[in-house]
Coordinates of C-alpha atoms in Angstrom, one line a residue:
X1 CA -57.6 43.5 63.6
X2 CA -60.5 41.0 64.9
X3 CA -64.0 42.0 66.6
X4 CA -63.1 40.5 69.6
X5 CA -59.2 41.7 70.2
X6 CA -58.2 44.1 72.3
X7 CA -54.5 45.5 73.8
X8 CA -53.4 44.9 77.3
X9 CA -50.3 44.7 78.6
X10 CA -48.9 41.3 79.6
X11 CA -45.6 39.9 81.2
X12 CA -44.5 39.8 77.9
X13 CA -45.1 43.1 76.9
X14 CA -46.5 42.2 73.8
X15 CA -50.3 42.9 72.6
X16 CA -52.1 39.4 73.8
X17 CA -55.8 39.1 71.8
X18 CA -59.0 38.8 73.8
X19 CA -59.6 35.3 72.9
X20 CA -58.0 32.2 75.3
X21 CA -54.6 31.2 74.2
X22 CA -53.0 27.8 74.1
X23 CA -51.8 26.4 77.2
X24 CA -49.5 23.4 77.8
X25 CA -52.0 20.4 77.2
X26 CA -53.3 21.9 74.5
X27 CA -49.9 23.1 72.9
X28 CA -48.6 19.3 73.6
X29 CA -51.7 17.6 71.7
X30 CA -50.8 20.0 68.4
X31 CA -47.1 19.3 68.5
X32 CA -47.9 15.7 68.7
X33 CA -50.5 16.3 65.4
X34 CA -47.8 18.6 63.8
X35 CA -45.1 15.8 64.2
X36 CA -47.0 12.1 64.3
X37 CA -50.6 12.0 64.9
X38 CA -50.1 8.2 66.2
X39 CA -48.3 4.9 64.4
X40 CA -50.8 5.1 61.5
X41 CA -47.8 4.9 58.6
X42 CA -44.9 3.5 60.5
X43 CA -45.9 0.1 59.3
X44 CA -43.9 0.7 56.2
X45 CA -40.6 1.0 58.2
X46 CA -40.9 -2.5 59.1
X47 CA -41.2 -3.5 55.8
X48 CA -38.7 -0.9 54.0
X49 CA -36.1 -2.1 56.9
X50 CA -36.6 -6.0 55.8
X51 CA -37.9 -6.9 59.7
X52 CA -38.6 -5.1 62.9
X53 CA -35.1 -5.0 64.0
X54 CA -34.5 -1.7 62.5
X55 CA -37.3 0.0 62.6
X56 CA -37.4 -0.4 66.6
X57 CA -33.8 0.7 66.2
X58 CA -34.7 3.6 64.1
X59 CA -37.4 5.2 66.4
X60 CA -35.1 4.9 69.2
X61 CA -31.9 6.2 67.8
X62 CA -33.7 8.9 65.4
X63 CA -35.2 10.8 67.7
X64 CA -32.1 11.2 69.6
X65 CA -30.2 12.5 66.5
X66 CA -32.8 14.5 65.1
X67 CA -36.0 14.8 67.1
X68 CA -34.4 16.0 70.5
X69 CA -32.1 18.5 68.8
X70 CA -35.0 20.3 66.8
X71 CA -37.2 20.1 69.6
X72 CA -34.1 22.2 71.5
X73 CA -33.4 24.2 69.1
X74 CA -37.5 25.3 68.4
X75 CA -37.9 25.7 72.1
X76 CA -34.5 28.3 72.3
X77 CA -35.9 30.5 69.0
X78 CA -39.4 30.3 69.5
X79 CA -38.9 32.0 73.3
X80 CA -36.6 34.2 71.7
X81 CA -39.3 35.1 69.2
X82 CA -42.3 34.7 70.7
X83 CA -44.6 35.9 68.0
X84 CA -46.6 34.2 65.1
X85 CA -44.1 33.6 62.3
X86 CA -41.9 31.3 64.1
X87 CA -38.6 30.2 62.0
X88 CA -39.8 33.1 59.5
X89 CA -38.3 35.1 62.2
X90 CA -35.9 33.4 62.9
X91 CA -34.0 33.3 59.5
X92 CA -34.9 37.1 59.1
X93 CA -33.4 38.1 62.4
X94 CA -29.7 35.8 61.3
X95 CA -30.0 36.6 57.4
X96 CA -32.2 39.4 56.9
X97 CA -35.9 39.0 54.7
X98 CA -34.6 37.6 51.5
X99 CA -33.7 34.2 53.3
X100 CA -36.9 34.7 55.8
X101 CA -39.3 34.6 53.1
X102 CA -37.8 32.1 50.9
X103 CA -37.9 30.1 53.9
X104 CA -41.4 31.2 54.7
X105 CA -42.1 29.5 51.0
X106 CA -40.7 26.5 51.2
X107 CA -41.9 25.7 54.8
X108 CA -46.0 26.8 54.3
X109 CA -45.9 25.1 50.4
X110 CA -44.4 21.7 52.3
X111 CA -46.8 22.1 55.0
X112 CA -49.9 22.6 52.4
X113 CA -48.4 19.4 50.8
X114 CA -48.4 17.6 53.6
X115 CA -52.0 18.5 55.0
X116 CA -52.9 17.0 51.5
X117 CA -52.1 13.5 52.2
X118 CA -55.0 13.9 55.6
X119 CA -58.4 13.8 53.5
X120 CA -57.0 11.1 51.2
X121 CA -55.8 8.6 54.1
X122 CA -59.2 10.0 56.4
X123 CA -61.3 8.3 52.8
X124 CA -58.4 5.4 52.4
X125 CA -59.2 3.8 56.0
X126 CA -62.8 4.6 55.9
X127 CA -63.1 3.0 52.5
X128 CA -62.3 -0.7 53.9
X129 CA -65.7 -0.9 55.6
X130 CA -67.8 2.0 53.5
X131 CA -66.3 0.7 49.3
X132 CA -68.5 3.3 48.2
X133 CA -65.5 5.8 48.6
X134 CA -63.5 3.7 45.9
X135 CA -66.0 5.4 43.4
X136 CA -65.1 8.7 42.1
X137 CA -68.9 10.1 42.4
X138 CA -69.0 9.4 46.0
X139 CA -65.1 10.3 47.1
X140 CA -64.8 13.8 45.5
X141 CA -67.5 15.2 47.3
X142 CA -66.3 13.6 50.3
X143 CA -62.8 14.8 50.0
X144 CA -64.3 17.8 49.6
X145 CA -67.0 18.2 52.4
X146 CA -63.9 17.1 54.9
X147 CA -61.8 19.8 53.8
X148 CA -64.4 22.4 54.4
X149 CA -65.4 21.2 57.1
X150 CA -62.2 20.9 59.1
X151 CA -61.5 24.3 57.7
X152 CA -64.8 25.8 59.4
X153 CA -63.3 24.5 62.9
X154 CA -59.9 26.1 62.2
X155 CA -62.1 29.2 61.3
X156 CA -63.8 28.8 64.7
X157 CA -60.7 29.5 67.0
X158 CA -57.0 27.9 67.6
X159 CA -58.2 27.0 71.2
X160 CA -61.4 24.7 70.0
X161 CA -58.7 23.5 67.9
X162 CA -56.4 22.6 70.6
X163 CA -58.4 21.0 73.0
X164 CA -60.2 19.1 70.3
X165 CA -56.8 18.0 69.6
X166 CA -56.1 16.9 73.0
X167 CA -59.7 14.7 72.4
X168 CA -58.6 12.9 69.0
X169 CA -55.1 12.3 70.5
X170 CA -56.7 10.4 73.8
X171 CA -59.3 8.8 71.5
X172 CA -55.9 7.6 68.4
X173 CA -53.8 6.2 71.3
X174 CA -55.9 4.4 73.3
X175 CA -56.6 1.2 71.3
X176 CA -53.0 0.9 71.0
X177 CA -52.3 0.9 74.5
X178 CA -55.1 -1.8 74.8
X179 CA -53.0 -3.7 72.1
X180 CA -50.2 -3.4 74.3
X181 CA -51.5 -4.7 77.4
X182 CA -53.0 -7.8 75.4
X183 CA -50.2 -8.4 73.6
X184 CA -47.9 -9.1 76.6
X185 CA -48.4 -13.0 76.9
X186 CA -47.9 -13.1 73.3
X187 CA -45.0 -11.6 73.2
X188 CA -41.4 -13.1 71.9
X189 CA -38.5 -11.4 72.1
X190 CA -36.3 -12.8 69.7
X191 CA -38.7 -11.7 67.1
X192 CA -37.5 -8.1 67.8
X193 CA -34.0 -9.3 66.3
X194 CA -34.9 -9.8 62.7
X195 CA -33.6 -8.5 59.9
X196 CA -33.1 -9.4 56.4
X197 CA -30.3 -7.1 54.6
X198 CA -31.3 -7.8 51.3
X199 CA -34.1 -6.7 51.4
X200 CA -33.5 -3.7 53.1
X201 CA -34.9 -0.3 50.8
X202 CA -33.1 2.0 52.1
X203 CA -34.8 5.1 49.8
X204 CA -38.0 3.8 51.4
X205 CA -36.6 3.4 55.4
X206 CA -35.1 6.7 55.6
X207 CA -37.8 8.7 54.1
X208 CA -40.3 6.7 56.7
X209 CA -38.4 7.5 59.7
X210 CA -37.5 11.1 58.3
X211 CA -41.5 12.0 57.6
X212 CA -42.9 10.3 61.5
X213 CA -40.4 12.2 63.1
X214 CA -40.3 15.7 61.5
X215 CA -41.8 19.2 61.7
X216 CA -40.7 20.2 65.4
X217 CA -40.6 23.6 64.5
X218 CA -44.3 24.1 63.0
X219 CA -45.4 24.8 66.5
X220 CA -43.6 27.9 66.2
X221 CA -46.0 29.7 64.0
X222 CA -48.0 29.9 66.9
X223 CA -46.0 31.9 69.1
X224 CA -47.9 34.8 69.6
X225 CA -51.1 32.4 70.2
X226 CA -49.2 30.8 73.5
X227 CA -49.8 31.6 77.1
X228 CA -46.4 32.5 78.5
X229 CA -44.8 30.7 75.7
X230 CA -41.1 31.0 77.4
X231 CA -42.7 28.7 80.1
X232 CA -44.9 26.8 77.9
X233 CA -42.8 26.3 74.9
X234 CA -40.5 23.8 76.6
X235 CA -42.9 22.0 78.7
X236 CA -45.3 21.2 75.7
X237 CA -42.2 20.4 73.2
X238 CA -40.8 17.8 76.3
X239 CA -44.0 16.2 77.0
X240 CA -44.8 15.5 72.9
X241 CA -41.5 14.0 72.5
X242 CA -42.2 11.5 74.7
X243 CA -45.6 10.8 73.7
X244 CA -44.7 10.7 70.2
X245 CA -41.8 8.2 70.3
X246 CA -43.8 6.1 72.8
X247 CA -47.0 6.1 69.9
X248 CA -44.6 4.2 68.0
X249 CA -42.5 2.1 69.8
X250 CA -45.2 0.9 71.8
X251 CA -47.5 -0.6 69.0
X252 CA -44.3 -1.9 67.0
X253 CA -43.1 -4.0 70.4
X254 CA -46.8 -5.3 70.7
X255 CA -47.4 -6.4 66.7
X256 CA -43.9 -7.5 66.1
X257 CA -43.1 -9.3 69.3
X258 CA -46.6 -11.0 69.4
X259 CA -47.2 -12.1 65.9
X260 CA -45.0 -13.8 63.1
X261 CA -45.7 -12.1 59.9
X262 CA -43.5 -11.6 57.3
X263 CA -42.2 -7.8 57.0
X264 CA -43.6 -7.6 53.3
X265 CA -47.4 -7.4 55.3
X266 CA -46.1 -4.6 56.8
X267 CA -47.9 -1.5 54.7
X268 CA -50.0 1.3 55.5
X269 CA -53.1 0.3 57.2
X270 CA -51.7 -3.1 58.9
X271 CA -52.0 -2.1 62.5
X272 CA -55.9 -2.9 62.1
X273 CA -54.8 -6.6 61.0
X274 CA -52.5 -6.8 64.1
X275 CA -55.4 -5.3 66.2
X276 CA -57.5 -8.3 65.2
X277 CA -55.4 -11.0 65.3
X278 CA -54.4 -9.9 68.9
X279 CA -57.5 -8.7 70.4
X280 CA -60.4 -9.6 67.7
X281 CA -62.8 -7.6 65.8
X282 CA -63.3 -5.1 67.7
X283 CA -60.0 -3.8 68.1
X284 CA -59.5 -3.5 64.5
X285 CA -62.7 -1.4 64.0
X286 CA -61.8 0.8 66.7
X287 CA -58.1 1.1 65.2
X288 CA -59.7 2.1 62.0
X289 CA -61.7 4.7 63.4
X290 CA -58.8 5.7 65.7
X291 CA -56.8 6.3 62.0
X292 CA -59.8 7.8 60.5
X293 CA -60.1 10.5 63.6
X294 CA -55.8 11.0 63.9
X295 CA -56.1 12.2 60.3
X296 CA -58.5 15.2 61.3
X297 CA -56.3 16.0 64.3
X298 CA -53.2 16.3 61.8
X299 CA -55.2 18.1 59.5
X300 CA -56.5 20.9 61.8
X301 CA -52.9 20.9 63.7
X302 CA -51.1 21.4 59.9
X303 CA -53.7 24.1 59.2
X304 CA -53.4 26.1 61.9
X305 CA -49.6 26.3 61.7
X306 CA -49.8 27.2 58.0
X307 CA -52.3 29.8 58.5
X308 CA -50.7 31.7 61.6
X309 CA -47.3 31.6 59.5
X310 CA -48.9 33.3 57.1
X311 CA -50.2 35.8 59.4
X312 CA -46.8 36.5 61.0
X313 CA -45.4 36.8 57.9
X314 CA -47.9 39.7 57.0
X315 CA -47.2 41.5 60.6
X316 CA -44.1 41.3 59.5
X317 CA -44.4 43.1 56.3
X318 CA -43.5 40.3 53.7
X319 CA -47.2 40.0 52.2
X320 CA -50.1 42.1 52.4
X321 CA -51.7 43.3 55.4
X322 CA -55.1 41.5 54.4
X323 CA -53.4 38.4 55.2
X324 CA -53.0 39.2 58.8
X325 CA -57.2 40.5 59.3
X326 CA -58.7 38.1 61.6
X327 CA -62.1 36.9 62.0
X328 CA -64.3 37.8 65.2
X329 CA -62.9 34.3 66.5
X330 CA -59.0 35.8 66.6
X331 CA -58.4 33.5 63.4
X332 CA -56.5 34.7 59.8
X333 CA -59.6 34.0 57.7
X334 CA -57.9 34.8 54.0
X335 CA -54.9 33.0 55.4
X336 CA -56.9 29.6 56.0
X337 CA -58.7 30.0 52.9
X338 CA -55.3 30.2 50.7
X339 CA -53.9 27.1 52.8
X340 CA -57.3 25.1 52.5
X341 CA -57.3 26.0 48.9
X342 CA -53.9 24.9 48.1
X343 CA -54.8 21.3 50.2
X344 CA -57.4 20.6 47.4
X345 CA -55.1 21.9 44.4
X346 CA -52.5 19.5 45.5
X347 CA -54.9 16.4 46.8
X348 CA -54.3 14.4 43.4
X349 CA -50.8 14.1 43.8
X350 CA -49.8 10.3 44.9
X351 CA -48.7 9.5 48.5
X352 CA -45.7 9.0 47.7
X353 CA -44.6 11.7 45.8
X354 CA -46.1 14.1 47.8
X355 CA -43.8 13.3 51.0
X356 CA -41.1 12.9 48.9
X357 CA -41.7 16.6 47.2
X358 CA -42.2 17.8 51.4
X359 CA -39.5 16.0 53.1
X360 CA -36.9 17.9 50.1
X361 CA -38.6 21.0 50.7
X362 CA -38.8 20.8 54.3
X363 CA -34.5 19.6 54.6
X364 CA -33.7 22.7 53.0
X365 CA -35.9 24.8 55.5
X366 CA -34.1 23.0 58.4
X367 CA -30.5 23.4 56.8
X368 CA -31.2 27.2 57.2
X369 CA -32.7 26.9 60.8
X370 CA -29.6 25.5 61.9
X371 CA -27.4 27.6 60.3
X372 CA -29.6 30.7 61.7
X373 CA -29.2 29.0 65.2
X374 CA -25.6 28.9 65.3
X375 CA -25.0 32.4 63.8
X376 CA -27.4 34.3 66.1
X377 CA -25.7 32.6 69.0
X378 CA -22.2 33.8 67.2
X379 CA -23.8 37.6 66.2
X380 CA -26.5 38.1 68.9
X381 CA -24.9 36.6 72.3
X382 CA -26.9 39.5 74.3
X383 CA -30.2 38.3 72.5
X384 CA -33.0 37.8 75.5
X385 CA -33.7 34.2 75.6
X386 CA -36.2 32.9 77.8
X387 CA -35.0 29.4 77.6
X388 CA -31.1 28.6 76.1
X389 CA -30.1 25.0 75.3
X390 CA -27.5 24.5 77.9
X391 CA -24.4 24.9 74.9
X392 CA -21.7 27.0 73.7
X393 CA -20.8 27.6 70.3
X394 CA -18.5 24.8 70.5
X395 CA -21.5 22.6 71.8
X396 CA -24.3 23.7 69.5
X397 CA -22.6 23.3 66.3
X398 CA -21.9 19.3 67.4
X399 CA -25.9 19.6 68.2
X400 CA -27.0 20.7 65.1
X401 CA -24.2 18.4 62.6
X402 CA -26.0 15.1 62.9
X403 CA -29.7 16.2 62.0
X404 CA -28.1 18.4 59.2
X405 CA -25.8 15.2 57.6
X406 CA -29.2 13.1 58.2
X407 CA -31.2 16.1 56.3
X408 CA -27.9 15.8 53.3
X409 CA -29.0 12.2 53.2
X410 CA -32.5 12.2 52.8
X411 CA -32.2 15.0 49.7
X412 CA -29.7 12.8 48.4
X413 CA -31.6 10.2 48.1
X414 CA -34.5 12.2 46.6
X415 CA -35.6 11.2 42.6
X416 CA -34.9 13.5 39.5
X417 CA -38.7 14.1 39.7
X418 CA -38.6 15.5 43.2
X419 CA -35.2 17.3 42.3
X420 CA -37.0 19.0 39.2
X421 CA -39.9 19.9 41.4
X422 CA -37.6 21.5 44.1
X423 CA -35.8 23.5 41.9
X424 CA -38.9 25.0 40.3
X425 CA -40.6 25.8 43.8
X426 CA -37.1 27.6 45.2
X427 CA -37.2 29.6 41.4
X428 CA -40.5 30.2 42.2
X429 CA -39.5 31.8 45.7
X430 CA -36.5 33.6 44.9
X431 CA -38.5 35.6 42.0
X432 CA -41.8 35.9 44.0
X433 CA -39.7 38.1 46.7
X434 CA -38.5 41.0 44.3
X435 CA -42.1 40.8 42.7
X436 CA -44.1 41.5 46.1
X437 CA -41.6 44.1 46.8
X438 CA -42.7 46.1 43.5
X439 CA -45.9 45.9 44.7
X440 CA -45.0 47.5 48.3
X441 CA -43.2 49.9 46.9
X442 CA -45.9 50.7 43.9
X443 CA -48.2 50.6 46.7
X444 CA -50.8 48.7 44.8
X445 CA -51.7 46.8 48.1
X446 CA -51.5 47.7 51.6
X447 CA -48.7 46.3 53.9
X448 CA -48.1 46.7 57.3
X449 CA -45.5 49.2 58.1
X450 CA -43.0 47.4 60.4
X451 CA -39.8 47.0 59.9
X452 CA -38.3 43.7 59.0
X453 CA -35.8 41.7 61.7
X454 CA -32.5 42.4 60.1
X455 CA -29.0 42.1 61.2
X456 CA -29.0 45.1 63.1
X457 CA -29.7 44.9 66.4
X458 CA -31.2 47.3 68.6
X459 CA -30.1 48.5 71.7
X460 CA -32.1 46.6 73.9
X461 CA -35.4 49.1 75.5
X462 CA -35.7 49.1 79.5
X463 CA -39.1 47.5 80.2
X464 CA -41.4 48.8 82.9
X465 CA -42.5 45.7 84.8
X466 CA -46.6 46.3 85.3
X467 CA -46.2 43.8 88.3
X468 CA -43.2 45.4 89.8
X469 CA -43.5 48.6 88.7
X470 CA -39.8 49.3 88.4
X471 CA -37.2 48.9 84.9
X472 CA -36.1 45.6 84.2
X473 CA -32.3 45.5 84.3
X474 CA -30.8 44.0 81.2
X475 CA -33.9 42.5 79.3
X476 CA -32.9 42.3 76.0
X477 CA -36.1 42.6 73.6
X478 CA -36.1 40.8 70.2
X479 CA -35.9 42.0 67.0
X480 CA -39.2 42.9 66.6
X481 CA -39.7 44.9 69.5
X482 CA -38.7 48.2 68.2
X483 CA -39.9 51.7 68.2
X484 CA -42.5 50.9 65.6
X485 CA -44.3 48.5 67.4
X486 CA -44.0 50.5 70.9
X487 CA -46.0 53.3 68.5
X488 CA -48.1 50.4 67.9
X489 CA -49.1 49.8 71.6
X490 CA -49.4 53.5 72.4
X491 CA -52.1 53.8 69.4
X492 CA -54.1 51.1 71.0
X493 CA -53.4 51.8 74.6
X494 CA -52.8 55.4 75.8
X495 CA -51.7 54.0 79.4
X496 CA -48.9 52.8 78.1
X497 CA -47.0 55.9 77.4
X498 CA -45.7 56.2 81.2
X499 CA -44.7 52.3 81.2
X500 CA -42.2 52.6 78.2
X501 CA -38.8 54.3 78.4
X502 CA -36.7 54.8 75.7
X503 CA -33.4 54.7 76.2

């Protein structure tokens, strides 16, 4: 594949690339970028829930309902399936390729959606203090020069990513955690009370909390990026959970509980009018350049996780094997260049139809996540997993049935317009499937030869530990690990052939 890879055996047995992998810091600072990026757009929950009564309640209680179990559930599977691909796998292995790649669609055309919105808002907060990005001769090169120049970096390497990830998300929270500490004097407690019910919207408040809290599972895609990921998967997805819930409550408990405005000044942006009127200019500049910088760290974060899904989804044999070439930096170069080019085909679309059009796409994705959860716990109870939410069957299904009534709810209250748009992009999908298999078999492009996760498991292959040097009893390999792929290592390593015995 890449200049720079090369084959060794690891503790995972699997082929690990010569360039660094993600660690836990790292991994923590893109989950956070994948999920929130900071409170920059929770403003609107406050207004949408007519006070700041519910929208404390709603980043409390949410995450608990919905955050905590996909974080679970993504740390169980993405152990389980340690490579790039993530829930791609996932579906494949419980309902065999059809379903894997329709939900490969739907999950990288939400994601390319939502890495839309980034440019836009980076311009939209920058434009308060530069108005020469309200003109249209001045913005469209700007849009632009952004997008290819955050593309470049993701070009560059997924670890310059993540540790310049871990830089933005130090640099976003900080000013926020100043506003906390001066806002305690100020603070009123009874202010944290109100509510209006009338003027509740609940379209708008559900859609808010849904779209600050979502996309757990992106991380995923990066599997096979991750050092030790059945050790680092649940460490990073614990420590962003708590960071991200704490990005929000914390700046909502300092701007509501020190300051008396009305919930219809709560919009996009108004954390740098709470930053001044707490703490002065100052703050608010820095806020707005804390916004500015959070939208390149969820840029490069959504990127990343779209490209690499991608890229699994070619190892696995679903698109052509060009999509899974990599650059001398260990990055899927075609792959970033289709996700970057579908960011600028899809950057005129409005705000708020394009996380409307996402969230839809992105509740059907995790309706079939949870579904593949519970049935490969029901069909593959001997599957090797590293990590295992501490659950039955019994216990998981009661897991998984408030996130999916809460995912019902949000596509119920979707508009005709997104309902349209939906339909047409899962037509698109189920046709595009039968279509790239004509090509495979045709053989008018190359794809690689591995055989899909299906229902059928394989017996599971001893291991030869290298550390040990003995057969490790009972390790059940996932689906992917098959006799293909050991053919794979002993291509590019002929020392392996002694370590693997086939049973």
């Amino acid at each position: 594949m890449g200049e720079e890879e090369q084959a060794v055996h690891g503790d995972n047995n699997n082929i690990i690339k010569g360039n660094p992998k993600l660690t836990v810091l790292p991994l923590i600072a893109l989950i956070f970028y994948e999920v929130s990026g900071g409170p920059f757009g929770v403003e609107d929950s406050v207004r949408a829930g007519g006070g700041p009564l519910l929208s404390l309640l709603g980043f409390i209680i949410f995450p608990l309902i919905w955050s905590l179990p996909e974080a679970l559930i993504t740390a169980e599977l993405a152990t389980s399936f340690p490579k790039n691909g993530g829930y791609v796998l996932w579906i494949s292995a419980a309902f065999g390729p059809f379903w894997g790649f329709q939900e490969g669609f739907w999950k990288w055309l939400s994601g390319v959606m939502d890495n839309a919105l980034y440019p836009v808002l980076f311009l939209d907060y920058l434009k308060h203090s530069f108005p020469i990005f309200n003109l249209a001769i001045a913005r469209i090169p700007a849009l632009l020069g952004i997008t290819f120049s955050l593309t470049y970096l993701n070009y560059r390497g997924l670890h310059i990513v993540g540790f310049s990830a871990v830089g933005l998300a130090v640099f976003s929270l900080s000013p926020f955690v100043v506003m906390g500490l001066l806002s305690i004097p100020r603070i009123m407690p009874k202010q944290w009370l109100v509510v209006d019910f009338g003027k509740v919207d609940w379209r708008g408040y559900f859609n808010s909390m849904f779209w600050n809290l979502n996309y757990w599972d992106k991380a995923s895609t990066l599997a096979g990026e991750v050092e030790n990921p059945s050790g680092t998967f649940p460490k990073a997805l614990l420590g962003a959970v708590i960071v991200v819930v704490s990005s929000y409550l914390i700046p909502l408990l300092a701007g509501t509980g020190a300051l008396d405005s009305a919930a219809s000044e709560w919009s996009d942006g108004y954390f740098a009018e709470v930053g001044m009127l707490i703490g002065g200019v100052w703050l608010k500049w820095w806020i707005q350049a804390a916004a500015a910088m959070s939208n390149m760290g969820l840029f490069e974060a959504e990127m990343s996780s779209d490209a690499f899904q991608l890229l699994g989804m070619s190892e696995m044999g679903m698109l052509p094997s060009v999509f899974a070439s990599r650059s001398k930096y260990g990055t899927p170069t075609l792959s970033i260049l289709c996700s970057a080019t579908g960011v600028v085909l899809l950057s005129w679309m409005s705000f708020q139809e394009i996380v409307e059009f996402l969230n839809f796409l992105y509740s059907i994705g995790m309706l079939l996540e949870f579904a593949a959860f519970i049935r490969l716990r029901i069909k593959k109870p001997d599957l090797h997993r590293p990590y295992k939410v501490p659950l039955q069957t019994f216990g998981v299904v009661v897991l998984c049935l408030p996130p999916a009534l809460l995912l019902i709810l949000v596509m119920c209250l979707a508009s005709a317009k997104t309902f349209i748009v939906s339909g047409s992009v899962i037509i698109i999908g189920v046709c595009l499937y039968p279509t790239i298999e004509h090509v495979k078999d045709k053989k008018w492009a190359r794809f690689d030869p591995a055989p899909m996760p299906s229902e059928n498991v394989l017996e599971p292959i001893p291991i030869v530990s290298e550390q040990h040097g003995e057969v490790t009893d009972e390790v059940s390999v996932s689906l992917l690990s098959d006799l293909s792929y050991i053919e794979k290592e002993h291509a590019l390593d002929t020392t392996l052939e002694d370590d693997l015995k086939l049973e």
